[in-house]
Amino acid sequence: MKCLKKNATIIGKSSVSGGRALYQILGMQPQEKVQELFDTKEGNNGRYEISYEVVGNYVGDYNFMINFFNKDGQLPATWTNLDVVKSNQVLELPSEYYFASDPLSGLHQAEELADKIVEFTKAHQQ
């Protein structure tokens, strides 16, 4: 999920910003509501904008976040009050690595995403 000032953007399966790495290389499956969005809406270059008012409908057990625009950390309460945010189940990704989709960038992104998932899983098993 990429954060914008007024909207959040859900990254699709064919999108840069980690979408190809997450879904195509790693074979991860989106949360049910996210899959429904992919199946029923037309994305803009593989990106799907949603209002922060409904962002809670699209979160899963854990979420990836790339904060491209709200660098001051000012995210809306509809995001910061979510259980996944409060319980530290958001894996933040560095924006500088998630703007390209060439094969080498995709491989780097997939490796980093896999490492983050392993770290997260280990931390939450304890």
PDB file of C-alpha atoms in Angstrom:
ATOM      1  CA  MET A   1       0.000   0.000   0.000  1.00  0.00           C
ATOM      2  CA  LYS A   2       1.431   3.365  -0.964  1.00  0.00           C
ATOM      3  CA  CYS A   3       0.418   6.403   1.074  1.00  0.00           C
ATOM      4  CA  LEU A   4      -0.803   9.570  -0.597  1.00  0.00           C
ATOM      5  CA  LYS A   5      -2.000  12.739   1.104  1.00  0.00           C
ATOM      6  CA  LYS A   6      -5.749  12.085   0.762  1.00  0.00           C
ATOM      7  CA  ASN A   7      -5.840   8.560  -0.594  1.00  0.00           C
ATOM      8  CA  ALA A   8      -4.011   5.312  -0.238  1.00  0.00           C
ATOM      9  CA  THR A   9      -2.915   3.400  -3.298  1.00  0.00           C
ATOM     10  CA  ILE A  10      -3.065  -0.354  -3.408  1.00  0.00           C
ATOM     11  CA  ILE A  11      -0.325  -1.732  -5.592  1.00  0.00           C
ATOM     12  CA  GLY A  12      -1.531  -4.279  -8.126  1.00  0.00           C
ATOM     13  CA  LYS A  13      -0.024  -7.514  -9.352  1.00  0.00           C
ATOM     14  CA  SER A  14       1.593  -5.952 -12.421  1.00  0.00           C
ATOM     15  CA  SER A  15       2.667  -2.685 -10.853  1.00  0.00           C
ATOM     16  CA  VAL A  16       6.078  -1.347 -10.058  1.00  0.00           C
ATOM     17  CA  SER A  17       6.479  -0.355  -6.396  1.00  0.00           C
ATOM     18  CA  GLY A  18       6.846  -4.009  -5.419  1.00  0.00           C
ATOM     19  CA  GLY A  19       3.673  -5.388  -6.982  1.00  0.00           C
ATOM     20  CA  ARG A  20       5.444  -7.581  -9.502  1.00  0.00           C
ATOM     21  CA  ALA A  21       7.937  -8.751  -6.888  1.00  0.00           C
ATOM     22  CA  LEU A  22       5.280  -9.578  -4.304  1.00  0.00           C
ATOM     23  CA  TYR A  23       2.692 -11.232  -6.506  1.00  0.00           C
ATOM     24  CA  GLN A  24       4.596 -12.541  -9.545  1.00  0.00           C
ATOM     25  CA  ILE A  25       8.023 -13.453  -8.168  1.00  0.00           C
ATOM     26  CA  LEU A  26       7.063 -14.458  -4.614  1.00  0.00           C
ATOM     27  CA  GLY A  27       3.611 -15.768  -5.513  1.00  0.00           C
ATOM     28  CA  MET A  28       1.866 -14.039  -2.607  1.00  0.00           C
ATOM     29  CA  GLN A  29      -1.920 -13.799  -2.655  1.00  0.00           C
ATOM     30  CA  PRO A  30      -3.756 -10.553  -1.873  1.00  0.00           C
ATOM     31  CA  GLN A  31      -6.282 -10.222   0.920  1.00  0.00           C
ATOM     32  CA  GLU A  32      -9.810 -11.135  -0.258  1.00  0.00           C
ATOM     33  CA  LYS A  33     -11.089  -7.556  -0.569  1.00  0.00           C
ATOM     34  CA  VAL A  34      -7.917  -6.527  -2.416  1.00  0.00           C
ATOM     35  CA  GLN A  35      -8.374  -9.404  -4.868  1.00  0.00           C
ATOM     36  CA  GLU A  36     -11.967  -8.280  -5.377  1.00  0.00           C
ATOM     37  CA  LEU A  37     -10.669  -4.792  -6.177  1.00  0.00           C
ATOM     38  CA  PHE A  38      -8.226  -6.246  -8.724  1.00  0.00           C
ATOM     39  CA  ASP A  39     -11.019  -8.296 -10.304  1.00  0.00           C
ATOM     40  CA  THR A  40     -13.659  -5.574 -10.525  1.00  0.00           C
ATOM     41  CA  LYS A  41     -11.920  -2.222 -10.962  1.00  0.00           C
ATOM     42  CA  GLU A  42      -9.693  -0.767 -13.621  1.00  0.00           C
ATOM     43  CA  GLY A  43      -6.316   0.151 -12.170  1.00  0.00           C
ATOM     44  CA  ASN A  44      -4.167   3.053 -13.291  1.00  0.00           C
ATOM     45  CA  ASN A  45      -0.884   1.430 -14.358  1.00  0.00           C
ATOM     46  CA  GLY A  46      -1.506  -1.356 -11.869  1.00  0.00           C
ATOM     47  CA  ARG A  47      -2.397   1.000  -9.024  1.00  0.00           C
ATOM     48  CA  TYR A  48      -5.765   1.322  -7.314  1.00  0.00           C
ATOM     49  CA  GLU A  49      -6.572   4.463  -5.347  1.00  0.00           C
ATOM     50  CA  ILE A  50      -8.856   4.129  -2.362  1.00  0.00           C
ATOM     51  CA  SER A  51     -10.031   6.657   0.166  1.00  0.00           C
ATOM     52  CA  TYR A  52      -8.517   6.514   3.626  1.00  0.00           C
ATOM     53  CA  GLU A  53     -12.121   6.318   4.830  1.00  0.00           C
ATOM     54  CA  VAL A  54     -12.305   2.702   3.609  1.00  0.00           C
ATOM     55  CA  VAL A  55      -8.662   1.666   3.984  1.00  0.00           C
ATOM     56  CA  GLY A  56      -9.545  -0.657   6.870  1.00  0.00           C
ATOM     57  CA  ASN A  57     -11.505  -2.850   4.457  1.00  0.00           C
ATOM     58  CA  TYR A  58      -8.301  -3.642   2.561  1.00  0.00           C
ATOM     59  CA  VAL A  59      -5.824  -4.560   5.289  1.00  0.00           C
ATOM     60  CA  GLY A  60      -4.683  -8.098   5.981  1.00  0.00           C
ATOM     61  CA  ASP A  61      -2.832  -9.836   8.787  1.00  0.00           C
ATOM     62  CA  TYR A  62       0.163  -7.692   7.923  1.00  0.00           C
ATOM     63  CA  ASN A  63       0.666  -4.952   5.368  1.00  0.00           C
ATOM     64  CA  PHE A  64       3.509  -3.483   3.396  1.00  0.00           C
ATOM     65  CA  MET A  65       3.677   0.273   3.221  1.00  0.00           C
ATOM     66  CA  ILE A  66       5.743   2.599   1.067  1.00  0.00           C
ATOM     67  CA  ASN A  67       5.375   6.156   2.244  1.00  0.00           C
ATOM     68  CA  PHE A  68       6.204   8.225  -0.828  1.00  0.00           C
ATOM     69  CA  PHE A  69       4.289  11.383   0.028  1.00  0.00           C
ATOM     70  CA  ASN A  70       3.669  11.838   3.747  1.00  0.00           C
ATOM     71  CA  LYS A  71       7.291  12.114   4.727  1.00  0.00           C
ATOM     72  CA  ASP A  72       6.409  14.097   7.842  1.00  0.00           C
ATOM     73  CA  GLY A  73       4.620  11.014   9.183  1.00  0.00           C
ATOM     74  CA  GLN A  74       1.224  12.718   9.235  1.00  0.00           C
ATOM     75  CA  LEU A  75      -1.101   9.909   8.257  1.00  0.00           C
ATOM     76  CA  PRO A  76      -4.867  10.107   8.775  1.00  0.00           C
ATOM     77  CA  ALA A  77      -6.486   8.641  11.871  1.00  0.00           C
ATOM     78  CA  THR A  78      -8.363   6.165   9.684  1.00  0.00           C
ATOM     79  CA  TRP A  79      -4.933   4.601   9.067  1.00  0.00           C
ATOM     80  CA  THR A  80      -3.213   5.125  12.409  1.00  0.00           C
ATOM     81  CA  ASN A  81      -6.197   3.751  14.360  1.00  0.00           C
ATOM     82  CA  LEU A  82      -6.246   0.423  12.508  1.00  0.00           C
ATOM     83  CA  ASP A  83      -5.442  -2.631  14.637  1.00  0.00           C
ATOM     84  CA  VAL A  84      -2.674  -3.698  12.213  1.00  0.00           C
ATOM     85  CA  VAL A  85      -0.989  -0.327  12.653  1.00  0.00           C
ATOM     86  CA  LYS A  86      -1.388  -0.239  16.430  1.00  0.00           C
ATOM     87  CA  SER A  87       0.005  -3.773  16.763  1.00  0.00           C
ATOM     88  CA  ASN A  88       3.012  -3.055  14.513  1.00  0.00           C
ATOM     89  CA  GLN A  89       1.908  -5.331  11.701  1.00  0.00           C
ATOM     90  CA  VAL A  90       2.908  -2.854   9.004  1.00  0.00           C
ATOM     91  CA  LEU A  91       6.168  -3.529   7.240  1.00  0.00           C
ATOM     92  CA  GLU A  92       7.566  -0.263   5.939  1.00  0.00           C
ATOM     93  CA  LEU A  93       9.573  -0.379   2.754  1.00  0.00           C
ATOM     94  CA  PRO A  94      12.155   2.176   1.616  1.00  0.00           C
ATOM     95  CA  SER A  95      10.711   4.145  -1.290  1.00  0.00           C
ATOM     96  CA  GLU A  96      14.043   4.464  -3.101  1.00  0.00           C
ATOM     97  CA  TYR A  97      13.994   0.740  -4.014  1.00  0.00           C
ATOM     98  CA  TYR A  98      10.400   0.517  -5.202  1.00  0.00           C
ATOM     99  CA  PHE A  99      10.158   2.802  -8.211  1.00  0.00           C
ATOM    100  CA  ALA A 100      11.504   0.484 -10.935  1.00  0.00           C
ATOM    101  CA  SER A 101      10.414  -2.860 -12.327  1.00  0.00           C
ATOM    102  CA  ASP A 102      13.367  -4.044 -14.376  1.00  0.00           C
ATOM    103  CA  PRO A 103      14.447  -7.655 -13.655  1.00  0.00           C
ATOM    104  CA  LEU A 104      17.277  -6.702 -11.300  1.00  0.00           C
ATOM    105  CA  SER A 105      15.066  -4.300  -9.322  1.00  0.00           C
ATOM    106  CA  GLY A 106      12.314  -6.936  -9.166  1.00  0.00           C
ATOM    107  CA  LEU A 107      14.762  -9.486  -7.804  1.00  0.00           C
ATOM    108  CA  HIS A 108      16.069  -7.043  -5.191  1.00  0.00           C
ATOM    109  CA  GLN A 109      12.518  -6.141  -4.172  1.00  0.00           C
ATOM    110  CA  ALA A 110      11.485  -9.806  -3.921  1.00  0.00           C
ATOM    111  CA  GLU A 111      14.505 -10.619  -1.751  1.00  0.00           C
ATOM    112  CA  GLU A 112      13.825  -7.679   0.536  1.00  0.00           C
ATOM    113  CA  LEU A 113      10.108  -8.501   0.788  1.00  0.00           C
ATOM    114  CA  ALA A 114      10.916 -12.138   1.609  1.00  0.00           C
ATOM    115  CA  ASP A 115      13.419 -11.047   4.283  1.00  0.00           C
ATOM    116  CA  LYS A 116      10.841  -8.696   5.813  1.00  0.00           C
ATOM    117  CA  ILE A 117       8.220 -11.457   5.898  1.00  0.00           C
ATOM    118  CA  VAL A 118      10.661 -13.852   7.615  1.00  0.00           C
ATOM    119  CA  GLU A 119      11.693 -11.201  10.182  1.00  0.00           C
ATOM    120  CA  PHE A 120       8.069 -10.318  10.856  1.00  0.00           C
ATOM    121  CA  THR A 121       7.060 -13.962  11.273  1.00  0.00           C
ATOM    122  CA  LYS A 122       9.940 -14.687  13.658  1.00  0.00           C
ATOM    123  CA  ALA A 123       9.171 -11.593  15.740  1.00  0.00           C
ATOM    124  CA  HIS A 124       5.501 -12.489  16.072  1.00  0.00           C
ATOM    125  CA  GLN A 125       6.132 -16.134  16.998  1.00  0.00           C
ATOM    126  CA  GLN A 126       7.845 -15.140  20.240  1.00  0.00           C
TER     127      GLN A 126
END
